[in-house]
Coordinates of C-alpha atoms in Angstrom, one line a residue:
M1 CA 11.7 -14.4 -8.1
A2 CA 10.5 -11.2 -6.7
K3 CA 9.2 -10.5 -3.9
Q4 CA 5.3 -9.9 -4.5
H5 CA 3.6 -6.5 -3.6
P6 CA -0.1 -6.8 -2.2
G7 CA -2.4 -3.9 -3.1
P8 CA -3.8 -1.9 -0.6
H9 CA -6.6 -4.1 0.1
A10 CA -4.8 -7.4 0.5
Q11 CA -6.6 -9.6 2.9
A12 CA -5.6 -9.2 6.3
P13 CA -4.2 -12.1 8.5
D14 CA -7.5 -13.0 9.7
Q15 CA -9.0 -13.9 6.5
Q16 CA -5.8 -15.7 5.1
H17 CA -8.0 -19.0 6.5
G18 CA -10.3 -18.0 3.6
Q19 CA -14.5 -18.4 3.1
R20 CA -16.4 -21.5 1.4
W21 CA -16.2 -21.4 -2.5
W22 CA -20.0 -20.6 -2.7
K23 CA -19.5 -17.3 -0.4
V24 CA -16.6 -16.1 -2.4
M25 CA -18.7 -16.8 -5.3
C26 CA -20.9 -13.9 -4.7
L27 CA -18.2 -11.6 -4.3
T28 CA -17.2 -12.2 -8.2
G29 CA -21.4 -12.2 -8.7
L30 CA -21.1 -8.5 -7.7
D31 CA -19.4 -7.9 -11.0
Y32 CA -21.0 -10.9 -13.3
F33 CA -24.4 -11.3 -12.0
S34 CA -25.0 -7.4 -11.9
T35 CA -25.0 -7.2 -15.6
L36 CA -28.1 -8.8 -15.8
G37 CA -29.3 -5.0 -15.0
Y38 CA -28.4 -4.1 -18.6
Q39 CA -27.3 -7.2 -20.6
P40 CA -30.7 -8.1 -22.2
G41 CA -31.5 -4.4 -23.3
I42 CA -28.2 -4.5 -24.7
A43 CA -28.4 -7.7 -26.3
A44 CA -32.1 -6.6 -27.5
L45 CA -30.9 -3.4 -29.1
A46 CA -27.9 -5.5 -31.2
A47 CA -29.7 -8.4 -32.1
G48 CA -33.3 -7.6 -32.3
L49 CA -35.7 -10.4 -32.5
L50 CA -32.7 -12.7 -32.9
S51 CA -31.8 -11.9 -29.2
P52 CA -32.6 -15.4 -27.7
V53 CA -30.8 -17.1 -30.4
A54 CA -27.6 -14.8 -30.2
T55 CA -27.8 -15.4 -26.5
V56 CA -27.6 -19.4 -26.7
V57 CA -24.6 -18.7 -28.7
L58 CA -23.3 -16.7 -26.1
V59 CA -23.8 -19.5 -23.2
L60 CA -22.4 -22.1 -25.7
V61 CA -18.9 -19.8 -25.8
T62 CA -19.4 -19.0 -21.9
L63 CA -19.8 -22.6 -21.2
F64 CA -17.6 -24.7 -23.6
G65 CA -14.9 -21.6 -24.1
A66 CA -14.3 -19.0 -21.5
L67 CA -15.1 -21.4 -18.8
P68 CA -12.6 -24.2 -19.4
V69 CA -10.1 -21.8 -20.0
Y70 CA -10.7 -20.2 -16.8
R71 CA -10.7 -23.5 -14.9
R72 CA -7.1 -23.7 -16.3
V73 CA -6.0 -20.4 -15.2
A74 CA -7.2 -21.4 -12.0
R75 CA -5.2 -24.0 -11.7
E76 CA -1.9 -22.4 -13.3
S77 CA -2.2 -19.2 -11.4
P78 CA -4.1 -20.2 -8.0
H79 CA -2.6 -16.9 -6.0
G80 CA -4.9 -14.7 -7.9
E81 CA -2.5 -13.1 -10.5
G82 CA -5.1 -14.2 -13.3
S83 CA -4.1 -14.9 -16.9
I84 CA -1.7 -11.8 -17.0
A85 CA 0.5 -13.5 -14.3
M86 CA 1.0 -17.1 -16.7
L87 CA 2.0 -14.6 -19.6
E88 CA 4.6 -12.7 -17.8
R89 CA 6.1 -15.9 -16.6
L90 CA 6.0 -16.6 -20.6
L91 CA 7.7 -13.5 -21.6
S92 CA 10.7 -11.7 -20.6
F93 CA 12.7 -9.0 -20.7
W94 CA 11.5 -5.6 -21.8
K95 CA 8.8 -7.4 -24.3
G96 CA 7.8 -9.3 -21.6
K97 CA 7.1 -5.8 -19.3
L98 CA 5.5 -4.1 -22.2
F99 CA 3.2 -6.9 -23.3
V100 CA 2.0 -6.9 -19.5
L101 CA 1.7 -3.1 -19.4
A102 CA -0.7 -3.3 -22.3
L103 CA -3.0 -6.1 -20.6
L104 CA -2.9 -3.8 -18.0
G105 CA -4.2 -0.9 -19.8
F106 CA -6.8 -3.0 -21.2
A107 CA -7.3 -4.6 -17.6
A108 CA -8.2 -0.9 -16.4
T109 CA -10.8 -0.5 -19.2
D110 CA -12.3 -3.0 -17.8
F111 CA -12.7 -2.5 -14.2
L112 CA -13.1 1.7 -14.8
I113 CA -16.0 1.0 -17.1
T114 CA -17.2 -1.6 -15.0
I115 CA -17.4 1.6 -12.4
T116 CA -19.1 4.0 -14.8
L117 CA -21.3 1.8 -16.9
S118 CA -22.6 0.2 -13.5
S119 CA -22.9 3.4 -11.9
A120 CA -24.7 4.8 -15.5
D121 CA -27.1 2.0 -15.2
A122 CA -27.9 2.3 -11.6
T123 CA -29.0 5.6 -12.4
A124 CA -31.0 4.6 -15.2
H125 CA -32.9 2.4 -12.7
L126 CA -33.3 5.7 -10.4
V127 CA -34.5 8.1 -13.0
E128 CA -36.7 5.5 -14.8
N129 CA -38.6 4.7 -11.6
P130 CA -42.1 5.9 -11.9
H131 CA -42.1 7.7 -8.3
L132 CA -38.9 9.3 -9.2
R133 CA -38.8 10.2 -12.7
S134 CA -40.2 13.8 -12.7
A135 CA -37.9 14.6 -10.0
L136 CA -34.8 13.2 -11.3
G137 CA -35.3 13.3 -15.5
G138 CA -32.7 14.8 -17.2
H139 CA -30.1 14.9 -14.5
Q140 CA -28.5 11.5 -15.5
V141 CA -24.8 12.7 -15.5
L142 CA -24.9 14.3 -12.2
I143 CA -26.6 11.4 -10.3
T144 CA -24.0 9.0 -11.7
L145 CA -21.2 11.6 -10.9
L146 CA -22.3 11.3 -7.3
L147 CA -22.5 7.5 -7.7
I148 CA -19.3 7.3 -8.4
A149 CA -18.2 10.1 -6.2
G150 CA -19.6 7.6 -3.4
L151 CA -17.6 4.8 -3.9
G152 CA -14.5 6.2 -1.9
A153 CA -16.4 5.8 1.3
V154 CA -16.6 1.9 0.7
F155 CA -13.2 0.8 -0.4
L156 CA -11.1 3.1 2.0
K157 CA -12.6 1.2 4.7
G158 CA -11.5 -1.6 3.0
F159 CA -13.1 -5.2 2.1
G160 CA -13.1 -7.1 5.0
E161 CA -16.6 -7.4 5.3
A162 CA -17.2 -7.7 1.5
I163 CA -17.9 -11.0 1.2
G164 CA -21.2 -11.0 4.3
V165 CA -22.3 -7.8 2.1
A166 CA -21.6 -9.4 -1.3
I167 CA -23.8 -12.6 -0.1
V168 CA -26.9 -10.7 1.0
L169 CA -26.8 -8.7 -2.4
V170 CA -26.5 -11.6 -4.6
A171 CA -29.1 -13.5 -2.4
V172 CA -31.9 -10.8 -2.8
Y173 CA -31.1 -10.0 -6.3
L174 CA -30.9 -13.6 -8.0
A175 CA -34.3 -14.1 -5.7
L176 CA -35.9 -11.2 -7.2
N177 CA -34.7 -11.9 -10.9
V178 CA -36.2 -15.7 -10.4
V179 CA -39.5 -13.7 -9.6
V180 CA -39.1 -11.6 -12.7
V181 CA -38.3 -14.7 -14.9
A182 CA -41.1 -16.9 -13.7
V183 CA -43.7 -14.3 -14.0
G184 CA -42.3 -13.4 -17.5
L185 CA -42.2 -17.1 -18.6
W186 CA -45.9 -17.6 -17.3
H187 CA -47.2 -14.6 -19.2
V188 CA -45.3 -16.1 -22.5
A189 CA -46.9 -19.7 -21.7
T190 CA -50.3 -18.2 -21.3
A191 CA -50.2 -16.2 -24.5
P192 CA -49.2 -18.5 -27.1
S193 CA -49.4 -16.0 -29.8
L194 CA -46.3 -14.4 -28.4
I195 CA -44.2 -17.3 -29.5
T196 CA -46.2 -17.8 -32.7
D197 CA -45.6 -14.3 -33.5
W198 CA -42.0 -14.2 -32.7
T199 CA -41.1 -17.0 -34.8
H200 CA -43.0 -16.0 -37.8
A201 CA -41.1 -12.8 -37.6
L202 CA -38.0 -14.0 -37.3
S203 CA -39.1 -16.3 -40.4
L204 CA -39.9 -12.9 -42.3
E205 CA -36.6 -11.4 -41.1
H206 CA -34.2 -14.1 -41.6
G207 CA -35.7 -17.0 -44.0
N208 CA -34.5 -20.1 -42.4
P209 CA -32.6 -21.6 -39.0
V210 CA -29.4 -21.9 -40.8
A211 CA -29.7 -18.3 -41.7
M212 CA -30.7 -17.2 -38.1
I213 CA -27.9 -19.0 -36.5
G214 CA -25.1 -17.4 -38.9
V215 CA -26.7 -13.9 -38.0
A216 CA -26.5 -14.7 -34.5
L217 CA -22.6 -15.7 -35.3
V218 CA -22.1 -12.7 -36.6
V219 CA -23.9 -10.4 -34.0
F220 CA -22.7 -12.5 -31.1
P221 CA -19.4 -10.3 -30.4
K222 CA -22.1 -7.0 -29.6
L223 CA -23.0 -9.5 -26.5
A224 CA -20.0 -10.1 -25.2
L225 CA -20.8 -8.3 -21.9
G226 CA -22.3 -11.5 -20.8
L227 CA -18.8 -12.8 -20.6
S228 CA -17.7 -10.5 -17.8
G229 CA -17.1 -12.1 -14.3
F230 CA -14.5 -14.7 -15.1
E231 CA -11.1 -12.9 -14.5
T232 CA -12.8 -11.5 -11.0
G233 CA -13.5 -15.1 -10.4
V234 CA -9.5 -16.1 -10.8
A235 CA -8.8 -12.9 -8.9
V236 CA -10.5 -13.7 -5.7
M237 CA -9.2 -17.2 -5.1
P238 CA -7.2 -16.0 -2.1
H239 CA -10.5 -15.4 -0.5
I240 CA -11.2 -19.2 -1.1
A241 CA -10.7 -21.5 1.7
G242 CA -8.5 -24.7 1.1
D243 CA -7.7 -28.1 2.5
P244 CA -6.1 -28.4 6.0
D245 CA -3.0 -29.7 3.8
D246 CA -3.0 -26.8 1.3
T247 CA 0.4 -25.2 0.6
E248 CA 1.3 -22.3 -1.2
Q249 CA 3.2 -24.4 -3.9
R250 CA 0.0 -26.7 -4.1
P251 CA -3.1 -25.2 -3.2
T252 CA -5.2 -28.0 -4.2
G253 CA -8.2 -27.3 -2.2
R254 CA -8.3 -23.8 -3.1
I255 CA -7.9 -24.5 -7.2
R256 CA -11.2 -27.1 -6.6
G257 CA -13.1 -24.5 -4.7
A258 CA -12.2 -21.9 -7.3
R259 CA -13.3 -24.2 -10.4
K260 CA -16.8 -24.9 -8.5
L261 CA -17.2 -21.2 -8.1
L262 CA -16.3 -20.6 -11.7
T263 CA -18.7 -23.5 -12.9
T264 CA -21.4 -22.6 -11.1
A265 CA -21.4 -19.1 -11.7
A266 CA -21.3 -19.6 -15.6
V267 CA -24.2 -22.0 -15.3
I268 CA -26.5 -19.8 -13.0
M269 CA -25.5 -17.0 -15.2
S270 CA -26.2 -18.9 -18.8
C271 CA -29.7 -19.8 -17.2
F272 CA -30.4 -16.4 -16.6
L273 CA -28.8 -15.1 -19.9
I274 CA -31.3 -17.8 -21.9
T275 CA -34.3 -17.0 -19.8
T276 CA -34.2 -13.1 -19.5
S277 CA -33.5 -12.3 -23.3
F278 CA -36.3 -14.8 -24.3
I279 CA -39.1 -12.9 -21.9
T280 CA -37.1 -9.3 -22.5
T281 CA -37.8 -10.0 -26.6
L282 CA -41.3 -11.3 -26.5
L283 CA -42.9 -9.1 -23.8
I284 CA -41.1 -5.9 -24.4
P285 CA -41.9 -3.7 -27.6
A286 CA -38.9 -3.2 -29.7
D287 CA -38.9 0.6 -29.6
D288 CA -38.8 0.6 -25.8
F289 CA -35.4 -0.6 -26.1
Q290 CA -34.5 2.5 -27.9
P291 CA -32.7 5.2 -26.3
G292 CA -34.8 7.2 -24.3
G293 CA -37.2 4.2 -24.1
P294 CA -38.1 2.6 -20.8
A295 CA -36.8 -0.1 -21.4
N296 CA -33.3 1.0 -22.4
G297 CA -30.8 -0.1 -19.9
R298 CA -33.4 -1.6 -17.4
A299 CA -35.2 -4.3 -19.3
L300 CA -35.9 -6.7 -16.4
A301 CA -36.9 -3.8 -14.4
Y302 CA -39.4 -3.0 -16.7
L303 CA -41.0 -6.2 -16.8
A304 CA -41.0 -6.2 -12.7
H305 CA -43.0 -2.9 -12.6
H306 CA -45.4 -3.6 -15.5
Y307 CA -46.3 -7.1 -14.5
L308 CA -45.6 -7.4 -10.7
G309 CA -46.7 -3.4 -9.8
G310 CA -44.7 -0.3 -8.5
A311 CA -44.1 -1.8 -5.2
F312 CA -42.2 -5.0 -6.4
G313 CA -40.4 -3.0 -9.0
S314 CA -39.4 -0.4 -6.8
V315 CA -37.6 -3.3 -4.8
Y316 CA -36.3 -4.6 -7.7
D317 CA -35.2 -1.2 -8.7
L318 CA -33.3 -0.9 -5.4
S319 CA -31.8 -4.3 -5.3
T320 CA -30.5 -3.4 -8.9
I321 CA -28.9 -0.1 -7.5
A322 CA -27.1 -1.7 -4.8
I323 CA -25.5 -4.7 -6.6
L324 CA -24.4 -2.3 -9.6
W325 CA -23.2 0.2 -7.3
F326 CA -21.1 -2.4 -5.1
A327 CA -20.0 -3.9 -7.9
G328 CA -18.2 -0.5 -9.1
A329 CA -16.7 -0.5 -5.7
S330 CA -15.3 -3.9 -6.1
A331 CA -14.0 -3.1 -9.5
M332 CA -12.4 0.0 -8.3
A333 CA -10.5 -2.1 -5.6
G334 CA -9.6 -4.6 -7.7
L335 CA -8.0 -2.1 -9.8
L336 CA -5.9 -0.9 -6.7
N337 CA -5.0 -4.4 -5.7
L338 CA -3.9 -5.3 -9.5
M339 CA -1.6 -2.5 -10.3
P340 CA 0.9 -3.0 -7.2
R341 CA 1.4 -6.6 -8.0
Y342 CA 3.3 -5.4 -11.0
L343 CA 4.2 -1.8 -11.1
P344 CA 6.4 -1.7 -8.0
R345 CA 8.3 -4.9 -9.3
Y346 CA 8.7 -3.2 -12.5
G347 CA 10.1 0.2 -10.9
M348 CA 7.3 1.7 -12.4
A349 CA 4.9 2.9 -9.8
P350 CA 5.0 6.5 -8.5
H351 CA 5.7 6.7 -4.6
W352 CA 2.4 8.3 -4.6
A353 CA 0.9 5.4 -5.9
R354 CA 1.4 3.3 -2.6
A355 CA -1.0 5.3 -0.9
V356 CA -4.7 4.7 -1.4
R357 CA -5.9 8.3 -1.2
P358 CA -3.9 9.7 -4.2
M359 CA -5.1 6.8 -6.4
V360 CA -8.6 7.1 -5.2
L361 CA -8.3 10.8 -6.5
V362 CA -6.7 9.6 -9.9
L363 CA -9.2 6.9 -10.6
T364 CA -12.3 8.7 -9.6
A365 CA -11.2 11.4 -11.9
I366 CA -10.9 9.1 -14.5
A367 CA -14.2 7.7 -13.9
F368 CA -15.6 11.3 -13.8
L369 CA -14.0 11.9 -17.3
V370 CA -15.3 8.6 -18.9
T371 CA -18.8 9.7 -17.8
W372 CA -19.0 12.8 -18.9
L373 CA -17.6 11.8 -22.5
F374 CA -20.2 9.0 -22.9
D375 CA -22.8 11.3 -21.3
A376 CA -23.6 8.2 -18.3
D377 CA -24.7 6.5 -21.3
V378 CA -24.9 2.7 -20.8
D379 CA -25.1 1.9 -24.6
K380 CA -22.5 3.9 -25.6
Q381 CA -20.2 2.4 -22.8
G382 CA -21.1 -1.2 -24.0
G383 CA -18.3 -1.7 -26.8
A384 CA -15.5 -0.3 -24.4
Y385 CA -16.4 -2.5 -21.8
A386 CA -16.7 -5.4 -24.1
T387 CA -13.7 -4.8 -25.4
G388 CA -11.8 -5.0 -22.0
V389 CA -13.5 -8.0 -21.1
L390 CA -12.9 -10.1 -25.0
V391 CA -8.8 -8.9 -24.8
L392 CA -8.6 -10.1 -21.1
I393 CA -10.3 -13.7 -21.7
T394 CA -8.1 -13.7 -25.3
S395 CA -5.1 -13.2 -23.4
A396 CA -6.3 -16.1 -20.8
A397 CA -7.1 -18.1 -24.1
I398 CA -3.5 -17.8 -25.5
A399 CA -2.0 -18.1 -22.1
V400 CA -3.7 -21.5 -21.7
T401 CA -3.1 -22.8 -25.1
I402 CA 0.6 -22.1 -24.6
A403 CA 0.7 -23.9 -21.4
A404 CA -0.8 -26.5 -22.6
R405 CA 1.5 -27.3 -25.4
A406 CA 4.5 -26.9 -22.9
A407 CA 2.7 -29.3 -20.9
R408 CA 2.4 -31.8 -24.5
Q409 CA -1.1 -31.8 -24.0
R410 CA -2.3 -32.2 -27.6
N411 CA -5.6 -32.5 -27.4
W412 CA -6.0 -29.6 -25.1
T413 CA -3.7 -27.4 -26.9
I414 CA -5.9 -28.0 -29.8
G415 CA -9.0 -27.3 -28.0
F416 CA -7.5 -24.0 -26.3
A417 CA -6.1 -22.8 -29.8
V418 CA -9.5 -23.4 -31.3
I419 CA -11.5 -21.4 -28.4
A420 CA -8.4 -18.5 -28.7
A421 CA -9.3 -18.4 -32.3
V422 CA -13.0 -17.5 -31.8
F423 CA -12.2 -15.1 -28.8
L424 CA -9.7 -13.5 -31.3
Y425 CA -12.6 -13.5 -34.0
T426 CA -14.9 -11.8 -31.4
T427 CA -12.3 -9.1 -30.2
A428 CA -11.3 -8.0 -33.5
V429 CA -15.4 -7.7 -34.4
N430 CA -16.1 -6.1 -31.7
I431 CA -13.0 -3.4 -32.2
A432 CA -13.8 -2.9 -35.9
E433 CA -17.8 -2.4 -35.0
R434 CA -17.1 -0.2 -31.7
P435 CA -13.9 1.2 -31.7
D436 CA -14.4 3.1 -28.4
G437 CA -13.1 0.2 -26.3
V438 CA -9.8 0.1 -27.9
K439 CA -9.4 3.8 -28.1
I440 CA -10.2 4.2 -24.6
G441 CA -7.7 0.9 -23.9
A442 CA -5.1 2.9 -25.6
C443 CA -5.2 6.0 -23.6
F444 CA -4.7 3.7 -20.4
I445 CA -1.8 2.0 -22.2
A446 CA 0.0 5.2 -23.3
G447 CA -0.6 6.5 -19.7
I448 CA 0.4 3.5 -18.2
V449 CA 3.5 3.5 -20.2
L450 CA 4.6 7.1 -20.1
V451 CA 3.9 7.3 -16.4
S452 CA 5.9 3.7 -15.5
L453 CA 8.9 4.6 -17.7
A454 CA 9.1 8.4 -16.2
S455 CA 8.7 6.4 -12.7
R456 CA 11.5 4.3 -13.5
L457 CA 13.6 6.8 -14.9
A458 CA 13.1 8.8 -11.6
R459 CA 14.0 5.6 -9.4
A460 CA 17.0 4.5 -11.5
F461 CA 19.5 4.9 -8.5
E462 CA 17.3 2.8 -5.7
L463 CA 19.0 0.0 -4.1
R464 CA 17.0 -2.5 -6.0
V465 CA 18.4 -5.8 -4.2
T466 CA 15.5 -7.3 -2.0
D467 CA 18.0 -9.7 -0.5
V468 CA 22.1 -10.8 -0.4
R469 CA 22.4 -14.4 -0.7
L470 CA 26.3 -15.6 -0.8
D471 CA 27.1 -19.3 -0.8
E472 CA 29.6 -21.0 1.5
V473 CA 32.9 -19.7 -0.3
A474 CA 31.9 -16.1 -0.8
E475 CA 31.0 -16.3 2.8
R476 CA 34.5 -17.5 3.6
F477 CA 36.2 -14.8 1.3
V478 CA 34.2 -12.1 3.4
R479 CA 35.4 -13.5 6.8
D480 CA 39.0 -13.7 5.4
T481 CA 39.2 -10.0 4.5
A482 CA 37.4 -8.9 7.4
H483 CA 40.7 -8.0 9.5
R484 CA 42.3 -6.0 6.9
T485 CA 41.4 -3.2 4.4
I486 CA 38.6 -4.8 2.0
R487 CA 39.8 -4.3 -1.4
L488 CA 37.5 -5.1 -4.7
I489 CA 38.1 -5.0 -8.2
A490 CA 35.1 -4.6 -10.5
N491 CA 35.9 -6.5 -13.8
E492 CA 33.9 -7.1 -16.8
P493 CA 34.9 -10.9 -17.6
A494 CA 36.2 -11.6 -21.1
G495 CA 37.8 -14.8 -21.4
R496 CA 38.3 -15.4 -18.1
D497 CA 41.9 -16.5 -18.7
L498 CA 45.1 -16.0 -16.5
A499 CA 46.2 -13.4 -18.6
E500 CA 43.2 -11.3 -18.2
Y501 CA 43.1 -11.4 -14.4
R502 CA 46.9 -11.0 -13.8
D503 CA 46.8 -7.7 -16.3
K504 CA 43.9 -6.4 -14.4
V505 CA 45.6 -6.7 -11.3
H506 CA 48.5 -4.8 -12.5
Q507 CA 46.9 -2.0 -13.8
I508 CA 44.4 -1.5 -10.7
R509 CA 47.7 -1.4 -8.4
A510 CA 49.4 1.4 -10.6
D511 CA 46.4 3.3 -11.4
N512 CA 45.5 3.5 -7.3
D513 CA 49.1 3.0 -5.9
I514 CA 47.7 -0.4 -3.9
P515 CA 50.9 -2.2 -1.9
A516 CA 51.6 -5.5 -3.1
E517 CA 50.9 -7.1 -0.4
D518 CA 47.2 -5.8 0.2
D519 CA 44.9 -8.6 -1.2
L520 CA 42.3 -8.2 -4.0
V521 CA 39.2 -9.8 -4.6
F522 CA 37.4 -9.5 -8.1
V523 CA 33.9 -9.1 -8.3
E524 CA 31.9 -10.1 -11.5
V525 CA 28.5 -9.3 -12.4
T526 CA 26.1 -11.2 -14.4
V527 CA 23.0 -9.7 -15.8
L528 CA 20.0 -11.9 -15.5
D529 CA 16.5 -9.9 -16.9
P530 CA 17.8 -6.3 -16.9
S531 CA 14.0 -5.2 -17.5
D532 CA 13.5 -6.7 -13.6
F533 CA 13.4 -3.8 -11.3
E534 CA 13.9 -5.7 -8.1
A535 CA 15.4 -8.8 -7.1
E536 CA 17.6 -11.1 -5.1
L537 CA 21.2 -10.7 -5.3
H538 CA 22.8 -14.3 -5.6
V539 CA 26.6 -14.3 -4.7
R540 CA 29.2 -17.2 -5.5
G541 CA 32.8 -17.4 -4.7
E542 CA 35.3 -19.0 -6.8
V543 CA 39.0 -19.3 -7.1
L544 CA 40.5 -19.2 -10.7
H545 CA 43.9 -20.1 -12.0
D546 CA 44.9 -21.4 -8.4
R547 CA 45.3 -17.8 -7.2
Y548 CA 42.7 -15.1 -7.8
R549 CA 39.3 -14.8 -5.7
V550 CA 36.1 -14.1 -7.6
L551 CA 33.0 -13.4 -6.3
T552 CA 30.6 -13.9 -9.1
L553 CA 27.0 -12.0 -8.6
E554 CA 23.8 -12.5 -10.6
H555 CA 21.2 -9.4 -10.6
S556 CA 19.2 -7.8 -13.3
S557 CA 21.5 -4.2 -12.6
I558 CA 25.4 -4.0 -12.7
P559 CA 25.6 -0.8 -10.5
N560 CA 22.8 -2.1 -8.1
A561 CA 24.5 -5.4 -7.5
L562 CA 28.0 -4.0 -6.9
A563 CA 26.6 -1.4 -4.2
A564 CA 24.3 -4.2 -2.7
I565 CA 27.2 -6.3 -2.2
L566 CA 29.3 -3.6 -0.8
L567 CA 26.9 -2.6 2.1
H568 CA 26.7 -6.3 2.5
V569 CA 30.7 -6.5 3.2
R570 CA 30.0 -3.2 5.1
D571 CA 27.4 -5.1 7.4
T572 CA 28.6 -8.1 7.9
T573 CA 32.3 -6.9 8.5
G574 CA 31.9 -3.7 10.0
Q575 CA 34.7 -2.2 7.8
L576 CA 34.3 0.1 4.6
P577 CA 35.1 -2.0 1.5
H578 CA 37.2 0.1 -1.5
I579 CA 36.3 -1.0 -4.9
Y580 CA 38.2 0.0 -8.0
F581 CA 36.6 0.5 -11.4
E582 CA 38.0 1.5 -15.0
W583 CA 36.4 4.2 -16.6
T584 CA 34.2 3.4 -19.5
E585 CA 35.0 4.9 -23.0
G586 CA 31.8 6.3 -25.1
S587 CA 29.0 9.1 -24.9
P588 CA 28.1 9.2 -21.3
F589 CA 24.1 9.6 -22.3
A590 CA 24.3 6.6 -24.3
Q591 CA 26.2 5.0 -21.5
F592 CA 23.2 6.0 -19.0
L593 CA 20.6 4.5 -21.7
R594 CA 22.9 1.3 -21.7
F595 CA 22.4 1.6 -18.0
F596 CA 18.4 2.2 -18.0
L597 CA 17.5 -0.4 -20.3
F598 CA 20.2 -3.2 -20.0
G599 CA 21.7 -2.9 -16.2
Q600 CA 25.5 -1.9 -18.0
G601 CA 26.9 1.1 -19.0
E602 CA 28.7 3.6 -17.5
V603 CA 29.0 1.3 -14.2
A604 CA 31.3 3.8 -11.6
P605 CA 29.4 6.6 -11.4
V606 CA 26.5 5.0 -11.1
T607 CA 27.2 2.5 -8.2
R608 CA 28.6 5.5 -6.5
E609 CA 25.2 7.4 -6.9
V610 CA 23.3 4.2 -5.9
L611 CA 25.5 4.3 -3.0
R612 CA 24.9 7.8 -2.1
E613 CA 21.2 7.4 -2.2
A614 CA 21.1 3.9 0.2
E615 CA 24.3 5.6 2.5
P616 CA 23.6 9.5 3.2
D617 CA 26.2 9.3 6.1
R618 CA 29.7 9.8 3.9
A619 CA 31.6 8.4 6.7
R620 CA 29.6 5.0 6.4
R621 CA 29.9 5.0 2.8
P622 CA 32.0 2.6 0.9
R623 CA 34.8 4.0 -1.1
V624 CA 34.4 3.9 -4.9
H625 CA 37.9 4.5 -6.8
V626 CA 37.9 5.1 -10.7
G627 CA 41.4 5.2 -12.8

């Protein structure tokens, strides 16, 4: 398996012992709990009077759909890669790589819209504050751009103190929301006419409870923002402290902590979703939710100001702005961590992508563009955010369905398949009604694929071997040739019969004037998954037909494998090895495409080019002969 590439914000050595699961939950909560800043208002716009009923449907899908799926993801992928890694293991060759790139496109949509949507909602809380409205009104886009620009100062410093900051922000924010919800419920309880008027209006609008549930199911996809945070929950698993006897292969304690984290966060959020949608629907006039209205994008802040006064409301605004802004910084760092886990292993990351600052500039510029296109409007970005969230959850549901089927768990397979079908429906409806999300996702996918292929093309001649491993027989072959000229024959095996090797030796000696007394060792490469960019090189030695020594190599690319074994032999023996090829028939361009896509093609010149890049000193470069 190819080595992993941690992101630029991978945890430092002193963090490897991890934190208690409830502390890490606060890190997840930056993304998950902060959606309370805008979710009730979006739900009211989407479902109207039916918002509490539709929210109950959302909670049921959360607790009995998304939560079981991600508890399984935590078990299957406990190292922070999430459901994308599960699907990557199930697929191979180029179709697997392209599928992962597509999922990365939607993940980029999710994270980037988290940044822009959170910043836009933080701006809404600033602009609509009674003390600041006159000074800041009409400058929403500029303020949002300034907030996005300020994110760089957070994640460039790293996230070593992120959990401590997250605990404070989440604790304060949830405590303030408990106060707002309690006051809201008290006002509803002391004015029974509110519930009577609401139920009467529901009956007039929708007829009977069956019709209400049916409509709630139809509008449910519009509330999918309330499902965010699960992918983040499994992404932060490496921060969770495990048991003393945990190993990388079996991190039982970490998995148990992650499942507690996911369950607790889902239960807390479900309680808030139901209560906040109930009080905002009953206590806020419908017109105030509309674009430009005082409750648009800030329904709970509206109640805080209205019922608890300007001082408490301003504190609530400040807390909401802080958690939304920090959620955006967390999302940007998450994106920087996600891409290096995959793209470098695929050979699809430009060299500058390994540096933080250039990536910061690129991501900030994209966030600026999205903010400008959506006019820093929370409602307009809701569809795009929901699309990114739903695609990732759907892919996770499909992944755990396949995993359960592979484990022959019939009941779990059926259950996860039903959940996957629900999310497929939800995703399809959301895309049909609000195509902005899939358009942005498609742009990210196209950009990632084009940049990735261009990068892989530019890096085609890099030495792509992470390690060379020889078995005992192969090591003996190398030792035996160390005291004389080392001559290797590159052979593409056919039948591997006696005639094949005898004729090959005769031809190579004739073409290159090699004395009969000089030893020759065959080298044959078996291509595994040619879409892999980096991989270990496994070398086995064998004697065929009692006379021909053969080194059998396994790798994703024939030229890279040959170059790597040549350099390994040179470094092991201190001698420059010689390798002999035949010219390949056919168009050079077609042969290059075969090499680029399938790891084969015109092997001789490509092997020489890989050696040239790996060893600039001609005097130390293994010799390549073509006849």
